[in-house]
């Protein structure tokens, strides 16, 4: 039995999920959030699906000891690898993420929708099923090594990576760029600089926040307290180095949060 004031667990392989956390806390400011960055075992996107499932199960065990009332997998890769198995085993709501292919398809006007994600996300059946429905004009672009540049906050290297990645595609033919990895949301300002202002840059964070709100409301689990919720950060990596970085990344994510992302 859970209380409405119990925290919501949120996890990712590292700081990427903090971009999701920014949307979650904006939509649900009275909730407590318990965020876990699995930095010691990052990256997820170049591992096997089994390895990522084992990490997700271990993180869920840890979250249960903190009484979480729901879990957000703030990671497209871990959702593809682990969400069905976690849902089958858990009684609390498990909210996952997927690349925003549907909104991109609805906005498309005959050009390309570039889908940037980890190799695992693009390889697993979840993406294949999504692409079968909404993949017209979608160009999947696996980006091994890109999450590491976000973790290191190496903007110059990230810019060089993106310039090379985008070089084969004429800018006027790119209708949208789908950020299919929560780390890449931190690259939004860089992409805005590199792409025409007519290109939509889409992520799944706001949709995930709306879904979490709906599910908590359905189960009568929305916090009913008046005061702002608390956010705590946890990591499998070195807490001394990472906890201050995680707080700073939340501030950064809030600065770049679009008013109406999908
Ligand atoms: N942030 C993650 C995602 O949304 C994964 C990055 C990684 O660990 O490779 O897919």
PDB file of C-alpha atoms and ligand atoms in Angstrom:
ATOM      1  CA  UNK A   1       0.000   0.000   0.000  1.00  0.00           C
ATOM      2  CA  UNK A   2       1.468   3.346  -0.993  1.00  0.00           C
ATOM      3  CA  UNK A   3       0.925   6.849   0.363  1.00  0.00           C
ATOM      4  CA  UNK A   4       0.327   9.785  -1.985  1.00  0.00           C
ATOM      5  CA  UNK A   5       3.387  11.414  -0.423  1.00  0.00           C
ATOM      6  CA  UNK A   6       5.739   8.505  -1.271  1.00  0.00           C
ATOM      7  CA  UNK A   7       8.464   9.445  -3.771  1.00  0.00           C
ATOM      8  CA  UNK A   8       8.597   8.704  -7.497  1.00  0.00           C
ATOM      9  CA  UNK A   9      11.710   6.806  -8.596  1.00  0.00           C
ATOM     10  CA  UNK A  10      13.406   7.989 -11.790  1.00  0.00           C
ATOM     11  CA  UNK A  11      16.478   6.364 -13.320  1.00  0.00           C
ATOM     12  CA  UNK A  12      18.854   6.516 -16.264  1.00  0.00           C
ATOM     13  CA  UNK A  13      22.381   5.358 -17.065  1.00  0.00           C
ATOM     14  CA  UNK A  14      23.608   8.809 -16.011  1.00  0.00           C
ATOM     15  CA  UNK A  15      22.676  12.470 -16.195  1.00  0.00           C
ATOM     16  CA  UNK A  16      20.481  12.182 -19.337  1.00  0.00           C
ATOM     17  CA  UNK A  17      17.399  11.345 -17.298  1.00  0.00           C
ATOM     18  CA  UNK A  18      17.808  14.642 -15.475  1.00  0.00           C
ATOM     19  CA  UNK A  19      16.409  16.283 -18.622  1.00  0.00           C
ATOM     20  CA  UNK A  20      13.288  14.155 -18.059  1.00  0.00           C
ATOM     21  CA  UNK A  21      13.298  15.023 -14.360  1.00  0.00           C
ATOM     22  CA  UNK A  22      13.104  18.718 -15.291  1.00  0.00           C
ATOM     23  CA  UNK A  23       9.840  18.072 -17.167  1.00  0.00           C
ATOM     24  CA  UNK A  24       8.476  15.824 -14.420  1.00  0.00           C
ATOM     25  CA  UNK A  25       9.111  18.379 -11.672  1.00  0.00           C
ATOM     26  CA  UNK A  26       7.639  21.193 -13.770  1.00  0.00           C
ATOM     27  CA  UNK A  27       4.403  19.247 -14.289  1.00  0.00           C
ATOM     28  CA  UNK A  28       4.268  17.714 -10.794  1.00  0.00           C
ATOM     29  CA  UNK A  29       5.898  20.245  -8.446  1.00  0.00           C
ATOM     30  CA  UNK A  30       4.389  18.756  -5.275  1.00  0.00           C
ATOM     31  CA  UNK A  31       5.880  15.298  -5.755  1.00  0.00           C
ATOM     32  CA  UNK A  32       9.094  13.974  -4.193  1.00  0.00           C
ATOM     33  CA  UNK A  33      11.519  12.489  -6.726  1.00  0.00           C
ATOM     34  CA  UNK A  34      14.245   9.919  -6.025  1.00  0.00           C
ATOM     35  CA  UNK A  35      16.649  10.055  -8.985  1.00  0.00           C
ATOM     36  CA  UNK A  36      19.237   7.368  -9.686  1.00  0.00           C
ATOM     37  CA  UNK A  37      22.041   7.771 -12.238  1.00  0.00           C
ATOM     38  CA  UNK A  38      23.674   4.420 -12.990  1.00  0.00           C
ATOM     39  CA  UNK A  39      26.961   6.040 -13.998  1.00  0.00           C
ATOM     40  CA  UNK A  40      29.193   3.167 -12.960  1.00  0.00           C
ATOM     41  CA  UNK A  41      27.457   0.921 -15.479  1.00  0.00           C
ATOM     42  CA  UNK A  42      27.068   3.512 -18.275  1.00  0.00           C
ATOM     43  CA  UNK A  43      26.689   3.610 -21.174  1.00  0.00           C
ATOM     44  CA  UNK A  44      23.680   1.333 -21.600  1.00  0.00           C
ATOM     45  CA  UNK A  45      23.275   1.834 -25.342  1.00  0.00           C
ATOM     46  CA  UNK A  46      26.250  -0.270 -26.387  1.00  0.00           C
ATOM     47  CA  UNK A  47      25.622  -3.132 -23.911  1.00  0.00           C
ATOM     48  CA  UNK A  48      23.374  -6.160 -24.389  1.00  0.00           C
ATOM     49  CA  UNK A  49      19.660  -5.925 -23.572  1.00  0.00           C
ATOM     50  CA  UNK A  50      20.165  -8.598 -20.858  1.00  0.00           C
ATOM     51  CA  UNK A  51      22.837  -6.535 -19.106  1.00  0.00           C
ATOM     52  CA  UNK A  52      20.580  -3.484 -19.056  1.00  0.00           C
ATOM     53  CA  UNK A  53      17.625  -5.541 -17.790  1.00  0.00           C
ATOM     54  CA  UNK A  54      19.761  -6.794 -14.884  1.00  0.00           C
ATOM     55  CA  UNK A  55      20.767  -3.230 -13.995  1.00  0.00           C
ATOM     56  CA  UNK A  56      17.128  -2.085 -14.142  1.00  0.00           C
ATOM     57  CA  UNK A  57      16.062  -4.932 -11.828  1.00  0.00           C
ATOM     58  CA  UNK A  58      18.823  -4.064  -9.348  1.00  0.00           C
ATOM     59  CA  UNK A  59      17.811  -0.372  -9.387  1.00  0.00           C
ATOM     60  CA  UNK A  60      14.158  -1.286  -8.817  1.00  0.00           C
ATOM     61  CA  UNK A  61      15.146  -3.337  -5.751  1.00  0.00           C
ATOM     62  CA  UNK A  62      16.995  -0.314  -4.366  1.00  0.00           C
ATOM     63  CA  UNK A  63      14.028   1.956  -5.128  1.00  0.00           C
ATOM     64  CA  UNK A  64      11.617  -0.355  -3.291  1.00  0.00           C
ATOM     65  CA  UNK A  65      13.656   0.101  -0.126  1.00  0.00           C
ATOM     66  CA  UNK A  66      12.804   3.821  -0.476  1.00  0.00           C
ATOM     67  CA  UNK A  67       9.061   3.141  -0.835  1.00  0.00           C
ATOM     68  CA  UNK A  68       8.683   4.558  -4.356  1.00  0.00           C
ATOM     69  CA  UNK A  69       5.049   4.677  -5.496  1.00  0.00           C
ATOM     70  CA  UNK A  70       5.914   4.704  -9.234  1.00  0.00           C
ATOM     71  CA  UNK A  71       8.995   4.462 -11.455  1.00  0.00           C
ATOM     72  CA  UNK A  72       9.911   6.494 -14.511  1.00  0.00           C
ATOM     73  CA  UNK A  73      12.517   4.879 -16.760  1.00  0.00           C
ATOM     74  CA  UNK A  74      14.054   8.152 -17.961  1.00  0.00           C
ATOM     75  CA  UNK A  75      15.969   6.308 -20.645  1.00  0.00           C
ATOM     76  CA  UNK A  76      14.835   5.139 -24.068  1.00  0.00           C
ATOM     77  CA  UNK A  77      17.415   2.335 -24.071  1.00  0.00           C
ATOM     78  CA  UNK A  78      16.414   0.856 -20.709  1.00  0.00           C
ATOM     79  CA  UNK A  79      12.724   1.147 -21.634  1.00  0.00           C
ATOM     80  CA  UNK A  80      13.312  -0.925 -24.780  1.00  0.00           C
ATOM     81  CA  UNK A  81      15.397  -3.480 -22.909  1.00  0.00           C
ATOM     82  CA  UNK A  82      13.529  -3.753 -19.618  1.00  0.00           C
ATOM     83  CA  UNK A  83      10.056  -2.166 -19.448  1.00  0.00           C
ATOM     84  CA  UNK A  84       7.973  -5.259 -20.368  1.00  0.00           C
ATOM     85  CA  UNK A  85       9.814  -7.506 -17.854  1.00  0.00           C
ATOM     86  CA  UNK A  86       9.623  -4.859 -15.095  1.00  0.00           C
ATOM     87  CA  UNK A  87       5.892  -4.291 -15.679  1.00  0.00           C
ATOM     88  CA  UNK A  88       5.232  -8.038 -15.522  1.00  0.00           C
ATOM     89  CA  UNK A  89       7.027  -8.259 -12.163  1.00  0.00           C
ATOM     90  CA  UNK A  90       5.851  -5.036 -10.467  1.00  0.00           C
ATOM     91  CA  UNK A  91       2.568  -3.830  -9.025  1.00  0.00           C
ATOM     92  CA  UNK A  92       3.559  -0.141  -9.012  1.00  0.00           C
ATOM     93  CA  UNK A  93       3.268   1.876 -12.269  1.00  0.00           C
ATOM     94  CA  UNK A  94       6.328   1.731 -14.545  1.00  0.00           C
ATOM     95  CA  UNK A  95       6.413   4.639 -17.017  1.00  0.00           C
ATOM     96  CA  UNK A  96       8.751   4.259 -19.987  1.00  0.00           C
ATOM     97  CA  UNK A  97       9.949   6.405 -22.869  1.00  0.00           C
ATOM     98  CA  UNK A  98      10.171   6.084 -26.619  1.00  0.00           C
ATOM     99  CA  UNK A  99      11.546   8.277 -29.405  1.00  0.00           C
ATOM    100  CA  UNK A 100       8.948  10.927 -30.397  1.00  0.00           C
ATOM    101  CA  UNK A 101       8.383   9.387 -33.831  1.00  0.00           C
ATOM    102  CA  UNK A 102       4.633   9.932 -33.827  1.00  0.00           C
ATOM    103  CA  UNK A 103       4.745  13.717 -33.220  1.00  0.00           C
ATOM    104  CA  UNK A 104       7.535  13.920 -35.812  1.00  0.00           C
ATOM    105  CA  UNK A 105       5.407  12.034 -38.360  1.00  0.00           C
ATOM    106  CA  UNK A 106       2.459  14.351 -37.692  1.00  0.00           C
ATOM    107  CA  UNK A 107       4.653  17.445 -38.241  1.00  0.00           C
ATOM    108  CA  UNK A 108       6.441  16.070 -41.310  1.00  0.00           C
ATOM    109  CA  UNK A 109       5.991  17.869 -44.593  1.00  0.00           C
ATOM    110  CA  UNK A 110       7.644  15.518 -47.077  1.00  0.00           C
ATOM    111  CA  UNK A 111      11.212  15.691 -45.751  1.00  0.00           C
ATOM    112  CA  UNK A 112      13.276  13.567 -43.407  1.00  0.00           C
ATOM    113  CA  UNK A 113      12.857  12.951 -39.689  1.00  0.00           C
ATOM    114  CA  UNK A 114      16.292  12.145 -38.311  1.00  0.00           C
ATOM    115  CA  UNK A 115      16.070   9.870 -35.267  1.00  0.00           C
ATOM    116  CA  UNK A 116      19.110  10.117 -32.988  1.00  0.00           C
ATOM    117  CA  UNK A 117      19.283   7.299 -30.444  1.00  0.00           C
ATOM    118  CA  UNK A 118      21.588   4.667 -29.000  1.00  0.00           C
ATOM    119  CA  UNK A 119      22.455   1.600 -31.093  1.00  0.00           C
ATOM    120  CA  UNK A 120      20.380  -0.576 -28.736  1.00  0.00           C
ATOM    121  CA  UNK A 121      17.249   1.575 -28.907  1.00  0.00           C
ATOM    122  CA  UNK A 122      17.275   1.481 -32.707  1.00  0.00           C
ATOM    123  CA  UNK A 123      18.006  -2.265 -32.830  1.00  0.00           C
ATOM    124  CA  UNK A 124      15.314  -3.582 -30.449  1.00  0.00           C
ATOM    125  CA  UNK A 125      11.745  -4.547 -31.457  1.00  0.00           C
ATOM    126  CA  UNK A 126      10.124  -1.586 -29.668  1.00  0.00           C
ATOM    127  CA  UNK A 127      11.647   0.869 -32.140  1.00  0.00           C
ATOM    128  CA  UNK A 128      10.907  -1.435 -35.099  1.00  0.00           C
ATOM    129  CA  UNK A 129       7.231  -1.548 -34.086  1.00  0.00           C
ATOM    130  CA  UNK A 130       7.090   2.238 -33.663  1.00  0.00           C
ATOM    131  CA  UNK A 131       8.774   2.779 -37.030  1.00  0.00           C
ATOM    132  CA  UNK A 132       6.285   0.431 -38.725  1.00  0.00           C
ATOM    133  CA  UNK A 133       3.521   2.823 -37.621  1.00  0.00           C
ATOM    134  CA  UNK A 134       5.169   6.245 -37.728  1.00  0.00           C
ATOM    135  CA  UNK A 135       8.433   5.716 -39.583  1.00  0.00           C
ATOM    136  CA  UNK A 136       7.695   7.237 -42.980  1.00  0.00           C
ATOM    137  CA  UNK A 137      10.582   9.551 -43.769  1.00  0.00           C
ATOM    138  CA  UNK A 138      12.390   8.528 -40.566  1.00  0.00           C
ATOM    139  CA  UNK A 139      16.156   8.057 -40.819  1.00  0.00           C
ATOM    140  CA  UNK A 140      17.522   6.144 -37.787  1.00  0.00           C
ATOM    141  CA  UNK A 141      20.955   7.424 -36.758  1.00  0.00           C
ATOM    142  CA  UNK A 142      22.683   5.381 -34.018  1.00  0.00           C
ATOM    143  CA  UNK A 143      24.998   7.624 -32.016  1.00  0.00           C
ATOM    144  CA  UNK A 144      27.537   5.492 -30.105  1.00  0.00           C
ATOM    145  CA  UNK A 145      29.791   7.677 -27.979  1.00  0.00           C
ATOM    146  CA  UNK A 146      27.509  10.705 -27.920  1.00  0.00           C
ATOM    147  CA  UNK A 147      26.107  10.195 -24.406  1.00  0.00           C
ATOM    148  CA  UNK A 148      29.673  10.141 -23.075  1.00  0.00           C
ATOM    149  CA  UNK A 149      30.267  13.635 -24.494  1.00  0.00           C
ATOM    150  CA  UNK A 150      27.163  14.864 -22.671  1.00  0.00           C
ATOM    151  CA  UNK A 151      28.359  13.238 -19.434  1.00  0.00           C
ATOM    152  CA  UNK A 152      31.746  14.940 -19.876  1.00  0.00           C
ATOM    153  CA  UNK A 153      30.036  18.208 -20.909  1.00  0.00           C
ATOM    154  CA  UNK A 154      32.445  18.337 -23.833  1.00  0.00           C
ATOM    155  CA  UNK A 155      30.551  20.778 -26.037  1.00  0.00           C
ATOM    156  CA  UNK A 156      33.287  21.157 -28.633  1.00  0.00           C
ATOM    157  CA  UNK A 157      33.520  17.400 -29.198  1.00  0.00           C
ATOM    158  CA  UNK A 158      29.708  17.098 -29.231  1.00  0.00           C
ATOM    159  CA  UNK A 159      29.501  19.834 -31.856  1.00  0.00           C
ATOM    160  CA  UNK A 160      32.110  18.083 -34.037  1.00  0.00           C
ATOM    161  CA  UNK A 161      30.215  14.776 -33.622  1.00  0.00           C
ATOM    162  CA  UNK A 162      26.890  16.335 -34.632  1.00  0.00           C
ATOM    163  CA  UNK A 163      28.365  18.242 -37.586  1.00  0.00           C
ATOM    164  CA  UNK A 164      29.765  14.994 -38.973  1.00  0.00           C
ATOM    165  CA  UNK A 165      26.528  13.093 -38.264  1.00  0.00           C
ATOM    166  CA  UNK A 166      24.337  15.680 -40.005  1.00  0.00           C
ATOM    167  CA  UNK A 167      26.699  16.392 -42.923  1.00  0.00           C
ATOM    168  CA  UNK A 168      25.100  13.916 -45.394  1.00  0.00           C
ATOM    169  CA  UNK A 169      21.630  15.476 -44.998  1.00  0.00           C
ATOM    170  CA  UNK A 170      20.768  18.766 -46.727  1.00  0.00           C
ATOM    171  CA  UNK A 171      19.413  21.002 -43.921  1.00  0.00           C
ATOM    172  CA  UNK A 172      16.379  22.124 -45.929  1.00  0.00           C
ATOM    173  CA  UNK A 173      15.323  18.445 -46.254  1.00  0.00           C
ATOM    174  CA  UNK A 174      15.335  17.826 -42.472  1.00  0.00           C
ATOM    175  CA  UNK A 175      11.813  18.367 -41.136  1.00  0.00           C
ATOM    176  CA  UNK A 176      12.655  17.230 -37.642  1.00  0.00           C
ATOM    177  CA  UNK A 177      15.305  15.794 -35.370  1.00  0.00           C
ATOM    178  CA  UNK A 178      13.987  13.316 -32.826  1.00  0.00           C
ATOM    179  CA  UNK A 179      16.077  13.145 -29.652  1.00  0.00           C
ATOM    180  CA  UNK A 180      15.618   9.447 -28.899  1.00  0.00           C
ATOM    181  CA  UNK A 181      18.005   9.437 -25.935  1.00  0.00           C
ATOM    182  CA  UNK A 182      17.471  11.573 -22.855  1.00  0.00           C
ATOM    183  CA  UNK A 183      21.124  12.621 -22.838  1.00  0.00           C
ATOM    184  CA  UNK A 184      20.756  14.280 -26.236  1.00  0.00           C
ATOM    185  CA  UNK A 185      18.160  16.721 -24.875  1.00  0.00           C
ATOM    186  CA  UNK A 186      21.130  18.608 -23.400  1.00  0.00           C
ATOM    187  CA  UNK A 187      22.352  19.080 -26.996  1.00  0.00           C
ATOM    188  CA  UNK A 188      19.204  20.971 -28.021  1.00  0.00           C
ATOM    189  CA  UNK A 189      20.919  24.414 -27.988  1.00  0.00           C
ATOM    190  CA  UNK A 190      23.755  23.029 -30.126  1.00  0.00           C
ATOM    191  CA  UNK A 191      21.316  21.487 -32.609  1.00  0.00           C
ATOM    192  CA  UNK A 192      19.368  24.731 -32.779  1.00  0.00           C
ATOM    193  CA  UNK A 193      22.619  26.412 -33.777  1.00  0.00           C
ATOM    194  CA  UNK A 194      23.392  23.803 -36.461  1.00  0.00           C
ATOM    195  CA  UNK A 195      19.925  23.459 -38.016  1.00  0.00           C
ATOM    196  CA  UNK A 196      17.521  25.857 -39.731  1.00  0.00           C
ATOM    197  CA  UNK A 197      14.942  27.350 -37.352  1.00  0.00           C
ATOM    198  CA  UNK A 198      12.222  25.572 -39.353  1.00  0.00           C
ATOM    199  CA  UNK A 199      13.493  22.155 -38.181  1.00  0.00           C
ATOM    200  CA  UNK A 200      11.530  20.798 -35.200  1.00  0.00           C
ATOM    201  CA  UNK A 201      13.606  19.297 -32.415  1.00  0.00           C
ATOM    202  CA  UNK A 202      11.486  16.802 -30.522  1.00  0.00           C
ATOM    203  CA  UNK A 203      11.943  14.835 -27.328  1.00  0.00           C
ATOM    204  CA  UNK A 204       9.714  12.581 -25.256  1.00  0.00           C
ATOM    205  CA  UNK A 205      10.064  14.309 -21.899  1.00  0.00           C
ATOM    206  CA  UNK A 206       6.831  16.281 -21.783  1.00  0.00           C
ATOM    207  CA  UNK A 207       4.815  13.299 -23.038  1.00  0.00           C
ATOM    208  CA  UNK A 208       6.356  11.176 -20.295  1.00  0.00           C
ATOM    209  CA  UNK A 209       5.459  13.770 -17.661  1.00  0.00           C
ATOM    210  CA  UNK A 210       1.858  13.853 -18.885  1.00  0.00           C
ATOM    211  CA  UNK A 211       1.692  10.054 -18.858  1.00  0.00           C
ATOM    212  CA  UNK A 212       3.026   9.925 -15.285  1.00  0.00           C
ATOM    213  CA  UNK A 213       0.429  12.478 -14.178  1.00  0.00           C
ATOM    214  CA  UNK A 214      -2.392  10.489 -15.824  1.00  0.00           C
ATOM    215  CA  UNK A 215      -1.310   7.178 -14.281  1.00  0.00           C
ATOM    216  CA  UNK A 216      -0.906   8.639 -10.775  1.00  0.00           C
ATOM    217  CA  UNK A 217      -4.298  10.350 -11.045  1.00  0.00           C
ATOM    218  CA  UNK A 218      -5.960   7.085 -12.169  1.00  0.00           C
ATOM    219  CA  UNK A 219      -4.515   5.248  -9.172  1.00  0.00           C
ATOM    220  CA  UNK A 220      -5.331   8.031  -6.703  1.00  0.00           C
ATOM    221  CA  UNK A 221      -1.595   8.479  -6.056  1.00  0.00           C
ATOM    222  CA  UNK A 222      -1.062  12.179  -6.889  1.00  0.00           C
ATOM    223  CA  UNK A 223       0.515  14.084  -4.028  1.00  0.00           C
ATOM    224  CA  UNK A 224      -2.027  16.222  -2.186  1.00  0.00           C
ATOM    225  CA  UNK A 225       0.492  18.284  -0.224  1.00  0.00           C
ATOM    226  CA  UNK A 226       0.748  22.055  -0.643  1.00  0.00           C
ATOM    227  CA  UNK A 227       4.487  22.567  -0.325  1.00  0.00           C
ATOM    228  CA  UNK A 228       7.036  21.865  -3.108  1.00  0.00           C
ATOM    229  CA  UNK A 229       8.351  18.311  -3.341  1.00  0.00           C
ATOM    230  CA  UNK A 230      11.951  17.283  -2.597  1.00  0.00           C
ATOM    231  CA  UNK A 231      14.412  15.936  -5.151  1.00  0.00           C
ATOM    232  CA  UNK A 232      17.224  13.635  -4.062  1.00  0.00           C
ATOM    233  CA  UNK A 233      20.043  12.363  -6.270  1.00  0.00           C
ATOM    234  CA  UNK A 234      21.735   8.967  -6.018  1.00  0.00           C
ATOM    235  CA  UNK A 235      24.346   7.241  -8.151  1.00  0.00           C
ATOM    236  CA  UNK A 236      26.262   4.002  -8.590  1.00  0.00           C
ATOM    237  CA  UNK A 237      29.270   6.162  -9.488  1.00  0.00           C
ATOM    238  CA  UNK A 238      31.392   8.435  -7.305  1.00  0.00           C
ATOM    239  CA  UNK A 239      28.876  10.501  -5.305  1.00  0.00           C
ATOM    240  CA  UNK A 240      31.419  13.197  -4.410  1.00  0.00           C
ATOM    241  CA  UNK A 241      32.008  14.078  -8.039  1.00  0.00           C
ATOM    242  CA  UNK A 242      28.560  13.270  -9.374  1.00  0.00           C
ATOM    243  CA  UNK A 243      26.014  14.656  -6.912  1.00  0.00           C
ATOM    244  CA  UNK A 244      27.027  18.316  -7.475  1.00  0.00           C
ATOM    245  CA  UNK A 245      27.095  17.641 -11.249  1.00  0.00           C
ATOM    246  CA  UNK A 246      23.586  16.160 -11.100  1.00  0.00           C
ATOM    247  CA  UNK A 247      22.183  19.233  -9.325  1.00  0.00           C
ATOM    248  CA  UNK A 248      23.911  21.503 -11.847  1.00  0.00           C
ATOM    249  CA  UNK A 249      22.497  19.455 -14.736  1.00  0.00           C
ATOM    250  CA  UNK A 250      18.972  19.882 -13.350  1.00  0.00           C
ATOM    251  CA  UNK A 251      19.443  23.661 -13.421  1.00  0.00           C
ATOM    252  CA  UNK A 252      20.784  23.430 -16.969  1.00  0.00           C
ATOM    253  CA  UNK A 253      17.873  21.203 -18.059  1.00  0.00           C
ATOM    254  CA  UNK A 254      15.403  23.703 -16.620  1.00  0.00           C
ATOM    255  CA  UNK A 255      17.044  26.513 -18.602  1.00  0.00           C
ATOM    256  CA  UNK A 256      16.689  24.685 -21.918  1.00  0.00           C
ATOM    257  CA  UNK A 257      13.250  23.196 -21.236  1.00  0.00           C
ATOM    258  CA  UNK A 258      11.035  24.217 -24.157  1.00  0.00           C
ATOM    259  CA  UNK A 259       7.681  25.788 -23.306  1.00  0.00           C
ATOM    260  CA  UNK A 260       5.741  23.237 -25.367  1.00  0.00           C
ATOM    261  CA  UNK A 261       7.948  20.200 -26.093  1.00  0.00           C
ATOM    262  CA  UNK A 262       6.039  17.071 -27.049  1.00  0.00           C
TER     263      UNK A 262
HETATM  264  N1  LIG B   1      19.934   8.220 -21.708  1.00  0.00           N
HETATM  265  C1  LIG B   1      19.779   6.963 -22.288  1.00  0.00           C
HETATM  266  C2  LIG B   1      18.663   6.867 -23.314  1.00  0.00           C
HETATM  267  O1  LIG B   1      17.716   7.622 -23.262  1.00  0.00           O
HETATM  268  C3  LIG B   1      20.923   6.035 -22.538  1.00  0.00           C
HETATM  269  C4  LIG B   1      22.279   6.466 -22.870  1.00  0.00           C
HETATM  270  C5  LIG B   1      23.245   5.309 -22.702  1.00  0.00           C
HETATM  271  O2  LIG B   1      23.475   4.920 -21.572  1.00  0.00           O
HETATM  272  O3  LIG B   1      23.753   4.797 -23.717  1.00  0.00           O
HETATM  273  O4  LIG B   1      18.667   6.005 -24.156  1.00  0.00           O
END
